[in-house]
CSV table of C-alpha atoms and ligand atoms in Angstrom, one decimal:
chain,number,residue,atom,x,y,z
A,1,MET,CA,-55.6,202.5,86.3
A,2,LYS,CA,-55.5,199.0,87.9
A,3,VAL,CA,-58.0,196.5,86.6
A,4,LEU,CA,-58.8,193.1,88.1
A,5,VAL,CA,-59.8,190.5,85.4
A,6,VAL,CA,-61.9,187.5,86.6
A,7,ASN,CA,-62.7,184.3,84.7
A,8,CYS,CA,-64.9,181.9,86.7
A,9,GLY,CA,-65.5,178.3,85.8
A,10,SER,CA,-67.8,175.9,87.7
A,11,SER,CA,-65.1,175.0,90.3
A,12,SER,CA,-62.3,177.3,89.3
A,13,LEU,CA,-61.4,180.9,89.1
A,14,LYS,CA,-58.6,182.6,87.1
A,15,TYR,CA,-57.6,186.2,87.8
A,16,GLN,CA,-55.1,188.8,86.8
A,17,VAL,CA,-54.4,192.3,88.0
A,18,LEU,CA,-53.1,194.6,85.3
A,19,GLU,CA,-51.7,198.2,85.5
A,20,MET,CA,-53.3,199.6,82.4
A,21,ASP,CA,-51.3,202.8,82.3
A,22,ASN,CA,-48.5,200.8,80.8
A,23,SER,CA,-50.4,197.5,80.1
A,24,THR,CA,-48.3,195.4,82.6
A,25,LEU,CA,-49.3,192.4,84.5
A,26,LEU,CA,-48.9,192.8,88.2
A,27,ALA,CA,-50.3,189.5,89.6
A,28,LYS,CA,-52.1,186.5,88.4
A,29,GLY,CA,-53.6,183.4,89.9
A,30,LEU,CA,-55.9,180.4,89.9
A,31,VAL,CA,-58.3,179.0,92.5
A,32,GLU,CA,-59.2,175.4,92.0
A,33,ARG,CA,-61.6,172.9,93.5
A,34,ILE,CA,-64.1,175.6,94.7
A,35,GLY,CA,-67.0,173.9,96.5
A,36,LEU,CA,-65.0,170.6,96.6
A,37,ASP,CA,-62.5,169.1,99.1
A,38,GLY,CA,-59.0,170.4,98.8
A,39,SER,CA,-59.7,174.0,97.6
A,40,VAL,CA,-56.5,175.8,96.7
A,41,MET,CA,-55.4,179.2,95.5
A,42,LYS,CA,-52.1,179.6,93.6
A,43,HIS,CA,-51.3,183.3,93.6
A,44,GLU,CA,-48.3,184.9,91.9
A,45,LYS,CA,-47.1,188.4,92.2
A,46,ILE,CA,-45.1,188.8,89.0
A,47,GLY,CA,-41.4,188.4,89.8
A,48,MET,CA,-42.0,186.4,93.0
A,49,ASP,CA,-42.5,182.8,93.9
A,50,LYS,CA,-46.0,181.3,93.9
A,51,TYR,CA,-48.0,181.9,97.1
A,52,ILE,CA,-50.2,178.9,97.7
A,53,VAL,CA,-53.2,178.9,100.1
A,54,GLU,CA,-55.1,175.7,100.9
A,55,ALA,CA,-58.3,176.5,102.7
A,56,PRO,CA,-61.9,175.4,102.5
A,57,MET,CA,-63.7,177.5,99.9
A,58,LYS,CA,-67.3,176.5,99.6
A,59,ASN,CA,-68.3,178.9,96.9
A,60,HIS,CA,-67.0,181.6,94.5
A,61,LYS,CA,-67.5,184.3,97.2
A,62,ASP,CA,-65.1,182.5,99.5
A,63,ALA,CA,-62.6,182.1,96.7
A,64,ILE,CA,-62.8,185.8,95.7
A,65,GLY,CA,-62.4,186.6,99.4
A,66,TYR,CA,-59.0,184.8,99.4
A,67,VAL,CA,-58.0,186.4,96.1
A,68,LEU,CA,-58.7,189.9,97.6
A,69,LYS,CA,-56.7,189.0,100.7
A,70,ALA,CA,-53.8,187.9,98.5
A,71,LEU,CA,-54.0,191.0,96.4
A,72,THR,CA,-53.7,193.2,99.5
A,73,ASP,CA,-51.2,191.0,101.3
A,74,LYS,CA,-48.1,192.9,102.5
A,75,GLU,CA,-45.7,190.5,100.9
A,76,HIS,CA,-47.6,189.0,98.0
A,77,GLY,CA,-50.0,191.8,97.3
A,78,VAL,CA,-50.0,194.4,94.6
A,79,VAL,CA,-52.3,197.0,96.1
A,80,SER,CA,-52.5,198.4,99.7
A,81,SER,CA,-56.3,198.4,99.5
A,82,MET,CA,-58.9,197.2,97.0
A,83,ASP,CA,-59.9,200.9,96.5
A,84,GLU,CA,-56.8,201.0,94.2
A,85,ILE,CA,-58.6,198.6,91.8
A,86,SER,CA,-60.6,200.9,89.5
A,87,ALA,CA,-62.7,198.3,87.8
A,88,VAL,CA,-63.3,194.6,87.4
A,89,GLY,CA,-63.6,193.0,84.0
A,90,HIS,CA,-65.5,189.7,83.9
A,91,ARG,CA,-65.2,187.1,81.2
A,92,VAL,CA,-68.6,185.9,80.4
A,93,VAL,CA,-69.2,183.1,77.8
A,94,HIS,CA,-72.7,183.8,76.4
A,95,ALA,CA,-74.6,187.1,75.9
A,96,GLY,CA,-76.9,185.7,73.2
A,97,GLU,CA,-78.0,188.3,70.7
A,98,LYS,CA,-78.2,191.0,73.3
A,99,TYR,CA,-74.7,192.5,73.3
A,100,ALA,CA,-72.3,193.1,70.4
A,101,GLY,CA,-69.6,194.5,72.7
A,102,SER,CA,-68.6,194.8,76.3
A,103,VAL,CA,-70.9,196.5,78.7
A,104,LEU,CA,-71.0,198.0,82.2
A,105,ILE,CA,-72.8,195.4,84.4
A,106,THR,CA,-76.2,196.5,85.7
A,107,GLU,CA,-79.2,194.5,86.9
A,108,ASP,CA,-80.5,194.6,83.3
A,109,VAL,CA,-77.3,193.0,82.1
A,110,MET,CA,-77.5,190.4,84.9
A,111,ASN,CA,-81.0,189.5,83.8
A,112,ALA,CA,-79.9,189.2,80.2
A,113,LEU,CA,-77.1,186.8,81.3
A,114,GLU,CA,-79.6,184.8,83.3
A,115,GLU,CA,-81.7,184.5,80.2
A,116,CYS,CA,-78.7,183.0,78.3
A,117,ILE,CA,-78.2,180.2,80.8
A,118,ASP,CA,-80.2,177.9,78.5
A,119,LEU,CA,-77.7,178.6,75.8
A,120,ALA,CA,-74.6,178.0,77.9
A,121,PRO,CA,-75.7,175.9,80.9
A,122,LEU,CA,-72.2,175.0,81.9
A,123,HIS,CA,-70.6,178.4,81.6
A,124,ASN,CA,-73.0,181.2,82.3
A,125,PRO,CA,-74.0,180.1,85.9
A,126,PRO,CA,-70.4,180.2,87.3
A,127,ASN,CA,-69.8,183.5,85.4
A,128,ILE,CA,-72.9,184.9,87.0
A,129,LEU,CA,-71.8,183.6,90.5
A,130,GLY,CA,-68.4,185.3,90.0
A,131,ILE,CA,-69.9,188.6,89.2
A,132,ARG,CA,-72.3,188.5,92.2
A,133,ALA,CA,-69.5,187.6,94.5
A,134,CYS,CA,-67.4,190.5,93.3
A,135,GLN,CA,-70.4,192.9,93.6
A,136,GLU,CA,-70.8,191.8,97.2
A,137,LEU,CA,-67.2,192.1,98.2
A,138,MET,CA,-66.4,195.3,96.1
A,139,PRO,CA,-69.8,197.1,96.1
A,140,ASN,CA,-68.4,200.4,94.9
A,141,THR,CA,-66.2,199.1,92.1
A,142,PRO,CA,-67.6,199.2,88.5
A,143,MET,CA,-67.8,195.8,86.9
A,144,VAL,CA,-67.7,195.2,83.1
A,145,GLY,CA,-68.9,192.1,81.2
A,146,VAL,CA,-66.8,191.0,78.3
A,147,PHE,CA,-68.5,188.3,76.3
A,148,ASP,CA,-67.0,185.4,74.2
A,149,THR,CA,-69.9,185.8,71.8
A,150,ALA,CA,-69.9,189.6,71.3
A,151,PHE,CA,-67.3,189.9,68.6
A,152,HIS,CA,-69.3,187.6,66.4
A,153,GLN,CA,-72.5,189.5,66.7
A,154,THR,CA,-71.7,191.4,63.4
A,155,MET,CA,-72.4,188.2,61.4
A,156,LYS,CA,-75.3,188.6,59.0
A,157,PRO,CA,-78.4,186.4,59.1
A,158,GLU,CA,-77.4,184.6,55.9
A,159,THR,CA,-74.3,183.5,57.8
A,160,PHE,CA,-75.5,182.9,61.3
A,161,LEU,CA,-78.9,181.1,60.5
A,162,TYR,CA,-79.1,177.4,60.1
A,163,ALA,CA,-81.4,176.3,57.3
A,164,ILE,CA,-84.0,174.7,59.6
A,165,PRO,CA,-87.5,175.9,60.1
A,166,TYR,CA,-87.3,179.6,60.9
A,167,GLU,CA,-89.6,179.3,63.8
A,168,TYR,CA,-86.8,177.5,65.8
A,169,TYR,CA,-84.8,180.7,65.5
A,170,GLU,CA,-87.7,182.8,66.6
A,171,LYS,CA,-88.8,180.5,69.4
A,172,TYR,CA,-85.4,179.2,70.7
A,173,LYS,CA,-82.8,181.5,69.2
A,174,ILE,CA,-81.1,178.6,67.5
A,175,ARG,CA,-78.4,180.1,65.3
A,176,LYS,CA,-74.6,180.3,65.0
A,177,TYR,CA,-73.2,182.4,67.8
A,178,GLY,CA,-69.4,181.7,67.8
A,179,PHE,CA,-67.0,181.7,70.7
A,180,HIS,CA,-63.4,182.8,71.5
A,181,GLY,CA,-64.5,186.3,70.3
A,182,THR,CA,-62.2,188.1,72.7
A,183,SER,CA,-59.2,186.2,71.3
A,184,HIS,CA,-60.2,186.7,67.7
A,185,LYS,CA,-60.6,190.4,68.4
A,186,TYR,CA,-57.3,190.7,70.2
A,187,VAL,CA,-55.2,188.9,67.6
A,188,SER,CA,-56.8,190.7,64.7
A,189,MET,CA,-56.0,194.1,66.3
A,190,ARG,CA,-52.4,193.0,67.1
A,191,ALA,CA,-52.1,191.8,63.5
A,192,ALA,CA,-53.0,195.2,62.2
A,193,ALA,CA,-50.5,196.8,64.6
A,194,LEU,CA,-47.7,194.4,63.5
A,195,LEU,CA,-48.4,195.0,59.8
A,196,ASP,CA,-48.6,198.7,60.6
A,197,LYS,CA,-52.0,199.0,58.8
A,198,ASP,CA,-55.4,200.3,59.8
A,199,ILE,CA,-57.6,197.2,60.7
A,200,LYS,CA,-60.3,198.8,58.5
A,201,ASP,CA,-58.1,198.2,55.5
A,202,LEU,CA,-57.4,194.5,56.3
A,203,LYS,CA,-59.1,191.1,55.6
A,204,ILE,CA,-57.8,188.6,58.2
A,205,VAL,CA,-58.4,184.9,58.9
A,206,THR,CA,-57.8,184.3,62.6
A,207,CYS,CA,-57.1,180.7,63.7
A,208,HIS,CA,-57.4,180.2,67.4
A,209,LEU,CA,-56.1,176.6,67.7
A,210,GLY,CA,-56.1,175.4,71.3
A,211,ASN,CA,-57.9,172.6,73.0
A,212,GLY,CA,-61.0,174.3,71.8
A,213,ALA,CA,-60.4,175.7,68.3
A,214,SER,CA,-62.1,178.1,65.9
A,215,CYS,CA,-61.4,180.3,62.9
A,216,ALA,CA,-62.9,183.7,62.1
A,217,ALA,CA,-63.1,185.9,59.1
A,218,VAL,CA,-62.4,189.4,60.2
A,219,LYS,CA,-63.1,191.9,57.4
A,220,HIS,CA,-62.2,195.5,58.0
A,221,GLY,CA,-62.1,194.9,61.8
A,222,VAL,CA,-65.5,193.2,61.8
A,223,CYS,CA,-66.2,189.5,62.2
A,224,ILE,CA,-68.2,188.2,59.3
A,225,ASP,CA,-68.0,184.5,60.0
A,226,THR,CA,-66.7,182.0,62.5
A,227,SER,CA,-66.5,178.3,62.7
A,228,MET,CA,-68.1,177.5,66.1
A,229,GLY,CA,-71.8,177.5,66.0
A,230,PHE,CA,-74.8,177.3,68.4
A,231,THR,CA,-72.3,175.6,70.7
A,232,PRO,CA,-68.5,175.3,70.7
A,233,LEU,CA,-68.9,171.8,69.2
A,234,ASP,CA,-69.1,172.9,65.5
A,235,GLY,CA,-66.4,173.8,63.0
A,236,LEU,CA,-62.8,172.7,63.4
A,237,ILE,CA,-61.7,169.3,64.7
A,238,MET,CA,-60.5,169.9,68.2
A,239,GLY,CA,-58.7,168.0,71.0
A,240,THR,CA,-61.7,166.0,72.0
A,241,ARG,CA,-64.5,167.6,70.0
A,242,SER,CA,-65.6,166.3,66.6
A,243,GLY,CA,-66.2,169.7,65.0
A,244,GLY,CA,-68.8,169.8,62.3
A,245,ILE,CA,-70.4,166.4,61.3
A,246,ASP,CA,-73.5,165.3,59.5
A,247,PRO,CA,-76.2,165.5,62.3
A,248,ALA,CA,-77.7,162.2,61.1
A,249,VAL,CA,-74.7,160.5,62.5
A,250,ILE,CA,-76.0,161.3,66.0
A,251,THR,CA,-79.2,159.3,65.7
A,252,PHE,CA,-77.4,156.5,63.8
A,253,ILE,CA,-74.9,156.0,66.6
A,254,SER,CA,-77.6,156.3,69.2
A,255,GLU,CA,-79.6,153.5,67.6
A,256,LYS,CA,-76.6,151.3,66.9
A,257,GLU,CA,-75.1,151.7,70.4
A,258,GLY,CA,-78.3,151.8,72.3
A,259,ILE,CA,-77.4,155.2,73.9
A,260,THR,CA,-79.3,158.4,74.1
A,261,ALA,CA,-78.7,161.5,71.8
A,262,ASP,CA,-77.3,163.3,74.9
A,263,GLU,CA,-74.8,160.5,75.4
A,264,VAL,CA,-73.8,160.7,71.7
A,265,ILE,CA,-73.3,164.5,72.1
A,266,ASN,CA,-71.2,163.8,75.1
A,267,ILE,CA,-69.0,161.5,73.0
A,268,LEU,CA,-68.8,164.2,70.3
A,269,ASN,CA,-67.6,166.7,72.9
A,270,LYS,CA,-65.3,164.6,75.1
A,271,LYS,CA,-64.1,161.5,73.2
A,272,SER,CA,-63.8,162.6,69.6
A,273,GLY,CA,-61.5,165.0,67.8
A,274,VAL,CA,-57.8,164.1,67.5
A,275,ALA,CA,-58.1,162.1,70.7
A,276,GLY,CA,-60.9,160.0,69.2
A,277,ILE,CA,-59.2,159.4,65.9
A,278,SER,CA,-55.7,158.7,67.3
A,279,GLY,CA,-56.7,156.8,70.4
A,280,VAL,CA,-53.5,158.4,71.8
A,281,SER,CA,-54.2,161.8,73.3
A,282,SER,CA,-55.8,165.2,72.8
A,283,ASP,CA,-52.4,166.9,73.3
A,284,PHE,CA,-50.6,167.7,70.1
A,285,ARG,CA,-47.2,167.1,71.7
A,286,ASP,CA,-48.2,163.5,72.4
A,287,LEU,CA,-49.6,163.1,68.9
A,288,ALA,CA,-46.3,164.4,67.3
A,289,GLU,CA,-44.3,162.0,69.4
A,290,ALA,CA,-46.6,159.1,68.5
A,291,GLU,CA,-46.4,160.0,64.8
A,292,ALA,CA,-42.6,160.1,65.1
A,293,GLN,CA,-42.8,156.6,66.4
A,294,GLY,CA,-44.8,155.4,63.5
A,295,ASN,CA,-48.3,155.6,64.9
A,296,GLU,CA,-50.4,155.9,61.8
A,297,ARG,CA,-53.6,157.0,63.5
A,298,ALA,CA,-51.8,159.8,65.3
A,299,ALA,CA,-50.5,160.9,61.9
A,300,LEU,CA,-54.0,160.7,60.5
A,301,ALA,CA,-55.5,162.8,63.3
A,302,LEU,CA,-52.9,165.5,62.7
A,303,LYS,CA,-53.6,165.4,59.0
A,304,MET,CA,-57.4,165.7,59.6
A,305,PHE,CA,-56.9,168.6,61.9
A,306,ALA,CA,-54.7,170.5,59.4
A,307,TRP,CA,-57.1,169.7,56.5
A,308,ARG,CA,-60.1,171.2,58.4
A,309,VAL,CA,-58.2,174.4,59.2
A,310,LYS,CA,-57.2,174.7,55.5
A,311,TYR,CA,-60.8,174.2,54.6
A,312,TYR,CA,-61.9,177.2,56.7
A,313,ILE,CA,-59.0,179.4,55.5
A,314,GLY,CA,-60.2,178.7,51.9
A,315,ALA,CA,-63.8,179.3,52.8
A,316,TYR,CA,-63.1,182.6,54.6
A,317,MET,CA,-60.9,183.8,51.8
A,318,ALA,CA,-63.8,183.2,49.4
A,319,GLU,CA,-66.2,185.0,51.8
A,320,MET,CA,-63.9,188.0,52.0
A,321,ASN,CA,-62.7,188.0,48.4
A,322,GLY,CA,-59.2,187.3,49.5
A,323,ALA,CA,-57.2,187.9,52.6
A,324,ASP,CA,-54.2,190.1,53.7
A,325,ALA,CA,-53.3,188.0,56.6
A,326,ILE,CA,-53.7,184.7,58.4
A,327,VAL,CA,-53.1,184.7,62.1
A,328,PHE,CA,-52.2,181.6,64.2
A,329,THR,CA,-52.8,181.8,68.0
A,330,ALA,CA,-53.6,179.7,71.2
A,331,GLY,CA,-51.6,176.6,72.4
A,332,ILE,CA,-51.3,174.9,69.0
A,333,GLY,CA,-51.3,178.0,66.8
A,334,GLU,CA,-48.6,179.7,68.9
A,335,ASN,CA,-46.3,176.6,69.5
A,336,ASP,CA,-46.8,173.9,67.0
A,337,ILE,CA,-44.3,174.6,64.2
A,338,ASP,CA,-45.1,171.4,62.3
A,339,MET,CA,-48.9,172.0,62.4
A,340,ARG,CA,-48.5,175.5,61.0
A,341,LYS,CA,-46.4,174.0,58.2
A,342,GLN,CA,-49.0,171.3,57.4
A,343,ILE,CA,-51.8,173.8,57.4
A,344,CYS,CA,-50.0,176.3,55.1
A,345,SER,CA,-48.6,173.7,52.7
A,346,ASP,CA,-49.7,173.8,49.1
A,347,LEU,CA,-51.5,177.1,49.5
A,348,ASP,CA,-49.2,179.1,47.2
A,349,GLY,CA,-52.1,179.1,44.7
A,350,LEU,CA,-53.9,181.3,47.2
A,351,GLY,CA,-50.9,183.5,47.7
A,352,ILE,CA,-50.0,181.9,51.0
A,353,GLU,CA,-46.3,181.0,51.4
A,354,LEU,CA,-44.8,180.1,54.8
A,355,ASP,CA,-41.1,180.8,55.4
A,356,GLU,CA,-39.9,177.7,57.1
A,357,GLU,CA,-37.0,179.4,58.9
A,358,LYS,CA,-39.2,182.3,60.2
A,359,ASN,CA,-41.8,179.7,61.2
A,360,ASN,CA,-39.3,178.3,63.7
A,361,VAL,CA,-40.8,180.2,66.5
A,362,ARG,CA,-42.9,179.4,69.6
A,363,GLY,CA,-45.0,181.8,71.7
A,364,GLU,CA,-43.8,185.1,70.3
A,365,GLU,CA,-45.3,187.7,67.9
A,366,ARG,CA,-43.7,187.2,64.4
A,367,ILE,CA,-44.5,187.4,60.7
A,368,VAL,CA,-43.7,183.9,59.5
A,369,SER,CA,-44.5,184.2,55.7
A,370,LYS,CA,-42.0,184.7,52.9
A,371,ASP,CA,-41.4,188.2,51.8
A,372,SER,CA,-43.0,187.2,48.5
A,373,SER,CA,-46.2,185.9,50.2
A,374,LYS,CA,-49.2,187.9,49.1
A,375,VAL,CA,-51.0,186.9,52.3
A,376,LYS,CA,-49.0,187.6,55.4
A,377,ILE,CA,-48.9,184.8,58.0
A,378,LEU,CA,-48.5,185.8,61.6
A,379,VAL,CA,-48.0,184.0,64.9
A,380,ILE,CA,-49.6,186.1,67.7
A,381,PRO,CA,-49.9,184.8,71.3
A,382,THR,CA,-53.4,185.6,72.4
A,383,ASN,CA,-54.0,187.6,75.5
A,384,GLU,CA,-57.7,187.5,76.4
A,385,GLU,CA,-57.1,189.0,79.8
A,386,LEU,CA,-55.4,192.1,78.3
A,387,MET,CA,-58.3,192.5,75.9
A,388,ILE,CA,-60.8,192.2,78.7
A,389,ALA,CA,-58.8,194.8,80.7
A,390,GLN,CA,-58.7,197.2,77.7
A,391,ASP,CA,-62.4,196.9,77.1
A,392,THR,CA,-63.0,197.5,80.8
A,393,VAL,CA,-60.8,200.6,80.9
A,394,GLU,CA,-62.6,202.0,77.8
A,395,ILE,CA,-66.0,201.5,79.4
A,396,VAL,CA,-65.3,202.9,82.8
A,397,SER,CA,-63.4,205.8,81.4
A,398,ASN,CA,-66.6,206.9,79.7
A,399,LEU,CA,-68.7,206.7,82.9
B,401,ADP,P1,-57.3,175.8,76.0
B,401,ADP,O1,-57.0,177.2,76.5
B,401,ADP,O2,-58.3,175.7,75.0
B,401,ADP,O3,-57.3,174.8,77.0
B,401,ADP,P2,-54.6,176.1,74.9
B,401,ADP,O4,-54.7,177.3,74.0
B,401,ADP,O5,-53.8,176.3,76.2
B,401,ADP,O6,-56.0,175.4,75.2
B,401,ADP,O7,-53.9,175.0,74.0
B,401,ADP,C1,-53.6,173.7,74.6
B,401,ADP,C2,-53.0,172.8,73.5
B,401,ADP,O8,-51.9,173.4,72.9
B,401,ADP,C3,-52.5,171.5,74.1
B,401,ADP,O9,-53.5,170.5,74.2
B,401,ADP,C4,-51.4,171.1,73.1
B,401,ADP,O10,-52.0,170.3,72.2
B,401,ADP,C5,-51.1,172.4,72.4
B,401,ADP,N1,-49.7,172.8,72.7
B,401,ADP,C6,-49.2,173.5,73.7
B,401,ADP,N2,-47.8,173.6,73.6
B,401,ADP,C7,-47.5,173.0,72.5
B,401,ADP,C8,-46.2,172.8,71.8
B,401,ADP,N3,-45.1,173.2,72.3
B,401,ADP,N4,-46.3,172.0,70.7
B,401,ADP,C9,-47.4,171.6,70.2
B,401,ADP,N5,-48.6,171.7,70.8
B,401,ADP,C10,-48.6,172.5,71.9
């Protein structure tokens, strides 16, 4: 069964076609500058050179039109007609409290996603546009929605509520939602497979450390807590996001700097994190280089990042009464050998012992803890597209 996976941003669209009979990637690509001058599609049939199409694409429907043409192209395509695509899996950021898992997209689902626009004003509108465009161009193909928030819907009220007047939860649904759910779910399942254990017998702390970063506590296959909150601003220190801070800082900066609360939030999202502390970059490779050249603020930013991850590992081990495994994933988690070392240093009191030699790995699945380590440490490259495709197959197979 072939599945198309679509991930729409406001002016971009990423896609993959996977053959799910043997979980192989057939083609992938990226469309950029949708609705802007200089729209371009970069398509790649696996094993072949990139096929680049520059053409005006005024909206997501135009972009998907070009994607479908590329997928059926004689030379660069992977299917002879779109009828060979059995289903489309769409990444959608926010499903609010409505869905705790992936669902077949119906008009009811579309209405629910529209209702969540308030909660994810930057992400849900392009996600919705992408689904509508696919529905128009592939009217007979089932579509599945896979939500970033869904995996975290198993959190209990004592975990997901903020201690503010309850009526704000009732009126506006203000609560912790959590994001990166597809990634946390995927790597926790892979961890169980690598450890050759049933996920129902495991307590896992998953650390998705990319530009955006979050940790999750996955107890017996179910998420019980995660570090992002009402929005992706909360929790860990990130590339340009502050992570959790005392909210009183917002009004204080606003008054001192004569800027609005919105502007402060923008600073917390775009000019803070390791970029804000170091004044160097949000990219951990740049920070490591600056640190090596003696830049103290770059070193401080890296220390702060590691400290905050450690803090969540400790918190989640307390919440789960221990852990069997800690998983590192995403750009930093998969590739940054030194950062994994910093995070795992001095945790032997919690039974966490990194093996420095095994830790010498980038971008491949591996157990990197010492044999004596009570808590196993794993590096697992995330694969959100595969997870989306797997959920999609599961749902359309039951139709
Ligand atoms: P996102 O998907 O959130 O944009 P990624 O998961 O792709 O982010 O992670 C991107 C980050 O990963 C980069 O900003 C960089 O800091 C980090 N990264 C990627 N490769 C390396 C590497 N080899 N060493 C250290 N950090 C890396």
